[in-house]
Short mmCIF file of C-alpha atoms in Angstrom, two decimals:
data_model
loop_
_atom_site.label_atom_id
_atom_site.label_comp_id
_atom_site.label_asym_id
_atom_site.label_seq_id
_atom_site.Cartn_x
_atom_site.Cartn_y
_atom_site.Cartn_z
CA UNK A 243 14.08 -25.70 27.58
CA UNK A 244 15.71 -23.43 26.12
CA UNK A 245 14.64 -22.01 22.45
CA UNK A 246 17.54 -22.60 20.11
CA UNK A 247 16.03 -20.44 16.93
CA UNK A 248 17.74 -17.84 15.58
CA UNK A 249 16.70 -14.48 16.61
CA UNK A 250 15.96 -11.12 15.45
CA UNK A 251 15.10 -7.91 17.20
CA UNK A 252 11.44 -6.19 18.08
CA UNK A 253 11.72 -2.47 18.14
CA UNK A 254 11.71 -2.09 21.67
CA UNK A 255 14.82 -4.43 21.42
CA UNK A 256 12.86 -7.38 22.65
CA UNK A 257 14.08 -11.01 21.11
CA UNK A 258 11.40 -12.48 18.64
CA UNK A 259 12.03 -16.03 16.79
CA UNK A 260 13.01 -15.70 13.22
CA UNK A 261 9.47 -16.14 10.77
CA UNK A 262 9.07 -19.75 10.37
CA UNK A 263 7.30 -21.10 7.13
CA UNK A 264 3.66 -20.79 6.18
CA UNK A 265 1.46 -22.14 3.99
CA UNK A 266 0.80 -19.87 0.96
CA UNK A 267 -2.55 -18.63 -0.35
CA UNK A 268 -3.91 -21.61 -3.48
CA UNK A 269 -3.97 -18.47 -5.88
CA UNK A 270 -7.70 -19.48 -6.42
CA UNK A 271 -9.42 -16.03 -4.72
CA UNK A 272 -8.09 -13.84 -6.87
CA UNK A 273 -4.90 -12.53 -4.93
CA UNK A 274 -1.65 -13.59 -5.80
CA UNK A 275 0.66 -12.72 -2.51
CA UNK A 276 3.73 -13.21 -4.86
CA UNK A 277 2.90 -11.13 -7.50
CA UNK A 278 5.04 -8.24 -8.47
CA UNK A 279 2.54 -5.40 -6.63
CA UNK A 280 2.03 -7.64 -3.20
CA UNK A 281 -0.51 -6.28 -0.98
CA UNK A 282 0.75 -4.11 1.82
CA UNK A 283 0.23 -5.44 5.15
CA UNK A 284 0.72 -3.54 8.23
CA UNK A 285 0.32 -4.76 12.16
CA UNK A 286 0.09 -2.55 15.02
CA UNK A 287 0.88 -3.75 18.53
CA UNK A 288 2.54 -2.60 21.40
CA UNK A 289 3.47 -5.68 22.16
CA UNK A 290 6.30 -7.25 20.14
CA UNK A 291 4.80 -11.06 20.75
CA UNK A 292 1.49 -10.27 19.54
CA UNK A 293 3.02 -8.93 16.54
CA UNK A 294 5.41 -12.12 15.98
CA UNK A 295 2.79 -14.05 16.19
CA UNK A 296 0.69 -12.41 13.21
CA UNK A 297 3.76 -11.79 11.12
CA UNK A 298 3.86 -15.97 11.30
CA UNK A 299 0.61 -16.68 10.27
CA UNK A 300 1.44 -13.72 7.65
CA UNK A 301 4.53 -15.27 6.47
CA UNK A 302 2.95 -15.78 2.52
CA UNK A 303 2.63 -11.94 2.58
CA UNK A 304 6.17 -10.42 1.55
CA UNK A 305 5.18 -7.17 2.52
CA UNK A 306 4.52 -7.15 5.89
CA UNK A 307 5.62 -3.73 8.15
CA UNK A 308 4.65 -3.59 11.58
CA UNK A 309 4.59 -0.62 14.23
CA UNK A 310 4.51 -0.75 18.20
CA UNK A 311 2.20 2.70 18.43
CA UNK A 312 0.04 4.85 16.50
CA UNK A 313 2.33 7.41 16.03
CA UNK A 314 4.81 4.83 14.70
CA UNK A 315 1.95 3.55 12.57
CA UNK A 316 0.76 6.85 11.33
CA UNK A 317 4.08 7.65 10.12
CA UNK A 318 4.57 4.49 8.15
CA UNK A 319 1.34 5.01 6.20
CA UNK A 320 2.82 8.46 5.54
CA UNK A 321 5.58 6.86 3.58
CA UNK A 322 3.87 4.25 2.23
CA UNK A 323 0.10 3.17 2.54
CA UNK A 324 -1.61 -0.34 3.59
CA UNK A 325 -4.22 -2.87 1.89
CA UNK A 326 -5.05 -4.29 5.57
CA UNK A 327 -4.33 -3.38 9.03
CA UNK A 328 -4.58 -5.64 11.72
CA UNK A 329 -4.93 -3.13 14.99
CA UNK A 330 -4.00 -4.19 18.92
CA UNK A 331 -7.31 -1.91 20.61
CA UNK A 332 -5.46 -0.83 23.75
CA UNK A 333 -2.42 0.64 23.28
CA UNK A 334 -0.43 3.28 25.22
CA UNK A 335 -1.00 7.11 23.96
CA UNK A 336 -3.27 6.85 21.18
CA UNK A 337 -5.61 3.51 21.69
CA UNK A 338 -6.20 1.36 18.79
CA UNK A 339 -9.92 2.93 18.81
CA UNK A 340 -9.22 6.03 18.20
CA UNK A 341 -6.39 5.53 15.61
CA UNK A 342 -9.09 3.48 13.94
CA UNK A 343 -11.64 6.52 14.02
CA UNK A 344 -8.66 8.74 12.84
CA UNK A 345 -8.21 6.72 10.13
CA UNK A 346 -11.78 6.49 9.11
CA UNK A 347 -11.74 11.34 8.65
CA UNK A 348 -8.91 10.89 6.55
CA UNK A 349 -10.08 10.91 2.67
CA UNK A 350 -7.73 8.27 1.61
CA UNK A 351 -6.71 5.93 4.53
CA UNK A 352 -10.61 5.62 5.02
CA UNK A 353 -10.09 2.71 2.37
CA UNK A 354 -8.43 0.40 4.34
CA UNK A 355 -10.05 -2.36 5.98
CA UNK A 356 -8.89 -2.47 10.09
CA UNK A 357 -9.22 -5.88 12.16
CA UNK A 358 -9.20 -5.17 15.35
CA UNK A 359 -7.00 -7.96 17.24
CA UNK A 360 -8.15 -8.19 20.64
CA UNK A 361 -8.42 -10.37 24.22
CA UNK A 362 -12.43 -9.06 24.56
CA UNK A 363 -14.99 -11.50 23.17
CA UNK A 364 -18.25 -9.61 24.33
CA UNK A 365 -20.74 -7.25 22.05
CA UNK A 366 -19.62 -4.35 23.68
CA UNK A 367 -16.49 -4.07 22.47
CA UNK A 368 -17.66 -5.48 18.69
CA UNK A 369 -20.10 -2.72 18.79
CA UNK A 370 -17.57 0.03 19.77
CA UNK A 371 -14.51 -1.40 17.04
CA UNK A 372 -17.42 -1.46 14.40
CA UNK A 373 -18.45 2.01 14.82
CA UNK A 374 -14.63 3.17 15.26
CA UNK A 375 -14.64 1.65 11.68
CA UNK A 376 -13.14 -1.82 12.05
CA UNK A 377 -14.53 -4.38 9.01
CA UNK A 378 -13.45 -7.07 11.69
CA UNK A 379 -11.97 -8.45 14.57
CA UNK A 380 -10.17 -11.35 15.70
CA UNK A 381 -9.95 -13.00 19.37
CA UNK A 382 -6.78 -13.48 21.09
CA UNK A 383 -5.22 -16.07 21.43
CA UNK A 384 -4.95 -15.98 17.36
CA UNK A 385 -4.34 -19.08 15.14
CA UNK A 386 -2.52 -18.95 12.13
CA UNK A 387 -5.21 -20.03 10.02
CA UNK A 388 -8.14 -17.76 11.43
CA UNK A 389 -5.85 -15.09 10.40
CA UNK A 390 -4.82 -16.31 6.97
CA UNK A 391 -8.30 -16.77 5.81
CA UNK A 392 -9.18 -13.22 7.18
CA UNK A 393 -6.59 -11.67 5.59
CA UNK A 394 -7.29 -13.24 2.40
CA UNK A 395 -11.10 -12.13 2.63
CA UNK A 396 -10.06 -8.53 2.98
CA UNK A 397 -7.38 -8.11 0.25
CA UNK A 398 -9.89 -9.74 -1.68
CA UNK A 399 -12.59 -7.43 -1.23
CA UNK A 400 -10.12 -4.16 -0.67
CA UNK A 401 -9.10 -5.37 -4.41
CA UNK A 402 -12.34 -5.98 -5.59
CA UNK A 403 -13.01 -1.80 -4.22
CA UNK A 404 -10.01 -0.37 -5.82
CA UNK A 405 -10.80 -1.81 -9.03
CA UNK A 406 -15.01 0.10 -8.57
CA UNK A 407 -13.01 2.88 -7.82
CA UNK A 408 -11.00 2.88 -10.67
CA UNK A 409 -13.63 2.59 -13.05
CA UNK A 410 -15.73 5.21 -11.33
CA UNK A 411 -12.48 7.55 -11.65
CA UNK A 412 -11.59 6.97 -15.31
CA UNK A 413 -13.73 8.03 -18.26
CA UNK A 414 -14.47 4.45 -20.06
CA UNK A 415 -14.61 6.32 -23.52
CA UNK A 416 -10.84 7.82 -23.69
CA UNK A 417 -9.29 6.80 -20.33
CA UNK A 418 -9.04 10.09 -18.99
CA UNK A 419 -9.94 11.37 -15.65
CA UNK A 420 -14.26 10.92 -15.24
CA UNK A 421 -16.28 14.17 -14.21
CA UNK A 422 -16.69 13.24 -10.47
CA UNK A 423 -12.53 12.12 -10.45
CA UNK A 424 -12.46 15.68 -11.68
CA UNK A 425 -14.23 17.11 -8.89
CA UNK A 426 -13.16 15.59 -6.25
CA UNK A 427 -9.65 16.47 -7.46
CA UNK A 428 -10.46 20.60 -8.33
CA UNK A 429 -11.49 20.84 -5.16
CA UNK A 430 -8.57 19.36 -3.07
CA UNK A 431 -6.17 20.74 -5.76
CA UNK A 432 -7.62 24.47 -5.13
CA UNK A 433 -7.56 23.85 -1.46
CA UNK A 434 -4.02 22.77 -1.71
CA UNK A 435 -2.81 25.84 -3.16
CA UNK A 436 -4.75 28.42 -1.21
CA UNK A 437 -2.85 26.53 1.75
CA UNK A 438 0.37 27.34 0.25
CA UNK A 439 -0.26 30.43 -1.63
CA UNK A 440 0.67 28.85 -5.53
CA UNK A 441 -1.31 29.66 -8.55
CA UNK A 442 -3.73 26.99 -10.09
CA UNK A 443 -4.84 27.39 -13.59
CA UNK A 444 -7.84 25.59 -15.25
CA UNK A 445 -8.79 24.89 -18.92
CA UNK A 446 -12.28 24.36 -20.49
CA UNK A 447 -12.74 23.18 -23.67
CA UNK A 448 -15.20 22.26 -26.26
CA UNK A 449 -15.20 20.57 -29.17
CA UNK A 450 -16.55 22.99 -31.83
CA UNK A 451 -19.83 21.68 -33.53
CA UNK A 452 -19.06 17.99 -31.96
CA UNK A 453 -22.94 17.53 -32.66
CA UNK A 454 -22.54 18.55 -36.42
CA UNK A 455 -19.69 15.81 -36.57
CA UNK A 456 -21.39 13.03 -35.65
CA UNK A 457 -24.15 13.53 -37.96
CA UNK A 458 -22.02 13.76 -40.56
CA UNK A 459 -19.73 11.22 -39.84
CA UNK A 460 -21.60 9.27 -37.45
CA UNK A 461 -21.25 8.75 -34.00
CA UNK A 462 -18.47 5.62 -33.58
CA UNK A 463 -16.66 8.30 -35.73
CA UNK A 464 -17.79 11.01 -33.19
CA UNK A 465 -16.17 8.46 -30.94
CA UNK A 466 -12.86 7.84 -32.40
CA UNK A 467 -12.50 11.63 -32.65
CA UNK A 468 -13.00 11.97 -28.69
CA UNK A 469 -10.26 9.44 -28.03
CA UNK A 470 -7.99 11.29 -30.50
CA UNK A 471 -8.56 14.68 -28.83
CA UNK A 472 -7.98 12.77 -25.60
CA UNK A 473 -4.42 11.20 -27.02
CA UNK A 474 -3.49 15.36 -28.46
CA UNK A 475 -4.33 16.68 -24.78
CA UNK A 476 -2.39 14.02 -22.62
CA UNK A 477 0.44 14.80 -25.31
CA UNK A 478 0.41 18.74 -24.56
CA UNK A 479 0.26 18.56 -21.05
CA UNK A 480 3.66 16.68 -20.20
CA UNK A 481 3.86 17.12 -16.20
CA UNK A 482 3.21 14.56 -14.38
CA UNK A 483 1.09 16.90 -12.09
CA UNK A 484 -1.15 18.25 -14.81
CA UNK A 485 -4.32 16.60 -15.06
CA UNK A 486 -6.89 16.05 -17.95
CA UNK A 487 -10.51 15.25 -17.75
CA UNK A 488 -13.25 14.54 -19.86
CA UNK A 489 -16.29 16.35 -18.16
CA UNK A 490 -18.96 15.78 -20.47
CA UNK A 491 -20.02 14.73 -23.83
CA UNK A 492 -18.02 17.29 -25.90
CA UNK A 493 -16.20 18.96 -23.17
CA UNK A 494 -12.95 18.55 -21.55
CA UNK A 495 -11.10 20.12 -18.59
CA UNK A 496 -7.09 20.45 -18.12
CA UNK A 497 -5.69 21.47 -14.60
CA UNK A 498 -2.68 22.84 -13.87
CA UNK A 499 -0.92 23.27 -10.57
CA UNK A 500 1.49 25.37 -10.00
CA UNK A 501 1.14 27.32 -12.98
CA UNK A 502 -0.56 30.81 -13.07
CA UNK A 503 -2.46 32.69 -16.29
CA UNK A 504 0.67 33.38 -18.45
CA UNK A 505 1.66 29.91 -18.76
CA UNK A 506 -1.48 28.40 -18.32
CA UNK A 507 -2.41 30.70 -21.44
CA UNK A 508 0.78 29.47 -23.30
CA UNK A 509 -0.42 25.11 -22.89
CA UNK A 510 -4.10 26.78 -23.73
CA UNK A 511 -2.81 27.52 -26.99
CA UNK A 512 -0.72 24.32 -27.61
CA UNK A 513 -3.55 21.98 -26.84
CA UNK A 514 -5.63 24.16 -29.34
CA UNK A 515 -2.75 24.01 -31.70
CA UNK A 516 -2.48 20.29 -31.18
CA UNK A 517 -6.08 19.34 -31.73
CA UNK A 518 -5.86 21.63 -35.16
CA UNK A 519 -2.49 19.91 -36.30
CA UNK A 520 -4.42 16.61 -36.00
CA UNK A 521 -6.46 17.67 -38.99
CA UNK A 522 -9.54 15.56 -38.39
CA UNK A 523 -11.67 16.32 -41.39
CA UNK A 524 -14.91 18.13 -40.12
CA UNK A 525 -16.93 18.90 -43.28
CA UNK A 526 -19.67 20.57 -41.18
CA UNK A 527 -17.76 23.16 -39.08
CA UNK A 528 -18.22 26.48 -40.21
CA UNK A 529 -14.43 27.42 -38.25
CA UNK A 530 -12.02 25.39 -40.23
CA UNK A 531 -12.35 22.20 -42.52
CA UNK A 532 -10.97 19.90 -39.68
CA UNK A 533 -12.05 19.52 -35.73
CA UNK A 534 -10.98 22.53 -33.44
CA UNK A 535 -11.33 23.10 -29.89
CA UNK A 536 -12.76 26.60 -27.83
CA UNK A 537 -10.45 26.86 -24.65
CA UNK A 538 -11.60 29.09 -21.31
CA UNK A 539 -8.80 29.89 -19.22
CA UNK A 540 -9.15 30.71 -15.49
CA UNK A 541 -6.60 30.96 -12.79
CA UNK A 542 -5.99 31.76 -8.65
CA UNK A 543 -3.40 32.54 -6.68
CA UNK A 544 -2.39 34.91 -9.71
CA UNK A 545 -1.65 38.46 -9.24
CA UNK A 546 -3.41 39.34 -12.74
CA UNK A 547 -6.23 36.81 -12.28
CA UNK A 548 -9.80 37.13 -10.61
CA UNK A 549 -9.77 35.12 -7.52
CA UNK A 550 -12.88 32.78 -7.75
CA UNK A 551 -13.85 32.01 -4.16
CA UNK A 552 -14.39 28.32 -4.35
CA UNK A 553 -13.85 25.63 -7.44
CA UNK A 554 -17.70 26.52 -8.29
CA UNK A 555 -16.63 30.11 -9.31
CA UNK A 556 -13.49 28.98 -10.79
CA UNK A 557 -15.52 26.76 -12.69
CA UNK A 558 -18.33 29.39 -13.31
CA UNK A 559 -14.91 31.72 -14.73
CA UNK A 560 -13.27 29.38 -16.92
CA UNK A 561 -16.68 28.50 -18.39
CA UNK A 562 -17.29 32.42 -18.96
CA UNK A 563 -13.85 32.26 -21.16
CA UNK A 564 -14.72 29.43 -23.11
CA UNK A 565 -17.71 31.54 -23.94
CA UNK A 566 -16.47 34.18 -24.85
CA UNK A 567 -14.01 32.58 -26.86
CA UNK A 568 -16.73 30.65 -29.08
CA UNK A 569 -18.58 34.32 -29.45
CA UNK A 570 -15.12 35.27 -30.92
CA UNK A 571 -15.29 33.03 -33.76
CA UNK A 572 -14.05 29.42 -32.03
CA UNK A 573 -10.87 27.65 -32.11
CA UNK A 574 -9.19 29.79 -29.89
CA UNK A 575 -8.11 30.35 -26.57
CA UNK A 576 -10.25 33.49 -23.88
CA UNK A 577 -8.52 34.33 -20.86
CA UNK A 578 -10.17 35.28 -17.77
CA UNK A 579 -9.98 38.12 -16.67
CA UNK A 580 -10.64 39.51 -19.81
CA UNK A 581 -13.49 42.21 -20.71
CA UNK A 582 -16.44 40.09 -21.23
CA UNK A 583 -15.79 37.31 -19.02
CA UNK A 584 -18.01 37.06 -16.18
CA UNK A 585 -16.55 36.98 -12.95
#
């Protein structure tokens, strides 16, 4: 008999039934597939079928993409990444395996969770997705609610990740960027603009006589002061590429892309202005009656600047300048290179 459902087209041009409805996820693990950030879904299949079938059974999901090769897939998550793939194994050109294991050197994508959806039920082949870095795998021929429950397990748990790694990446005293966000981020920043020959400038501050404060003041006050000098340095930087840090008890770091010692020098001095114009009273600092900040400045891929080899030495400079400008009487800003700094 013939089928008398409306059509639509594959992208090999093949006919595929229009979705049909699904039952939606209750709401009561956690993920709401209506909500107003859906989870991204993408399916990868050379065969347009196979990939009809799972956008069915993945008809609650509103954002569901789909691509025929890895190529085709690789260039989607280029525009736009995925909470959950689920990944045909043998595929022409690039097989399903070794997209997988692609996926699993790249620093970002490596957070996805991959089911593999595949004819083979034996342990080779779960033994070789697994270590290609599949979290599962379904058996052909699929059923709508096998896959449902599946994909709700995974969102579930991808969510559940995001939201460690967002509290691992933020400082949980003034919302900034934590220490280890920090690194992680230096160190593809500086890489970044070595590739493309642009000047990156960093900032080290301190908070003079931080310790002083809070035993003056105590330290919930100590603490309130923190998140103000966090509020002043988010204010000063205003790119949306800049980034701000909090690096360790009394210390703070500010990096700027794109930017090389002269105007790095120039925000220096307005987040050291800022910070001063708050006018925290600081009874205890023998610099000003109110808080102040010491800034280091240190910058590459400037023709006046040392060139630090690695984010360690850049680190190692801008620390030198913060030095040196506390030996110069505090609340102001030392600029490497500068007589005095180490390199």
């Amino acid at each position: 008999m013939r089928n008398t459902e409306a059509t639509s087209r594959a992208p090999n041009g093949a006919a595929l039934p229009a979705p049909r409805a699904t039952v939606r996820p209750s709401g009561d693990d956690g993920l709401d597939a209506g909500a107003s950030e859906a989870p991204a879904i993408l399916i990868v299949d050379d065969d347009p079928w196979a990939i009809r079938i799972l956008q069915l059974a993945l008809d609650a999901y509103r954002d569901v993409r789909f691509a025929t090769s890895a190529a085709e897939a690789s260039r989607l998550l280029a525009e736009r990444s995925a909470d959950l793939i689920f990944l045909d194994a043998e595929m022409p050109g690039e097989s399903g395996f070794e997209f997988c294991a692609r996926l699993q050197r790249d620093p970002v994508l490596r957070a996805i969770p991959v089911i593999f959806v595949t004819a083979h039920d034996d342990m080779a082949f779960e033994q070789r997705a697994l270590e290609s870095g599949a979290s599962d795998f379904i058996v052909k021929p699929v059923n709508a609610p096998r896959v449902q429950l599946r994909a709700r397990l995974h969102l579930k748990l991808k969510q559940q990740m995001d939201k460690l790694q967002e509290m691992a990446a933020t400082d949980c005293l003034t919302g900034l960027m934590s220490r280890r966000s920090f690194d992680e981020t230096l160190e593809r920043e500086l890489a970044s603009a070595r590739r493309g020959g642009r000047p990156l400038s960093l900032l080290w501050l301190d908070v003079d006589f931080l310790e002083h404060f809070n035993d003056s003041y105590g330290h919930p006050a100590g603490d309130d002061c923190l998140r103000r000098i966090a509020e002043a340095l988010r204010a000063a930087c205003r790119r949306q590429t800049d980034m701000v840090a909090r690096v360790g008890g009394d210390e703070f770091a500010v990096l700027l892309p794109d930017t090389p010692n002269d105007g790095a020098r120039i925000v220096a001095e307005s987040v050291r202005a800022a910070v001063a114009a708050m006018r925290l009273p600081h009874r205890h600092s023998t610099v000003a009656p109110h808080v102040t900040v010491s800034v280091g400045v240190a910058s590459v891929g400037d023709a006046e600047a040392r060139a630090p080899e690695d984010a360690q030495a850049l680190l190692q400079v801008a620390d030198g300048a913060l030095y040196l400008a506390k030996q110069r009487g505090r609340d102001r800003v030392a600029v490497a290179p500068d007589e005095g700094i180490p390199s």
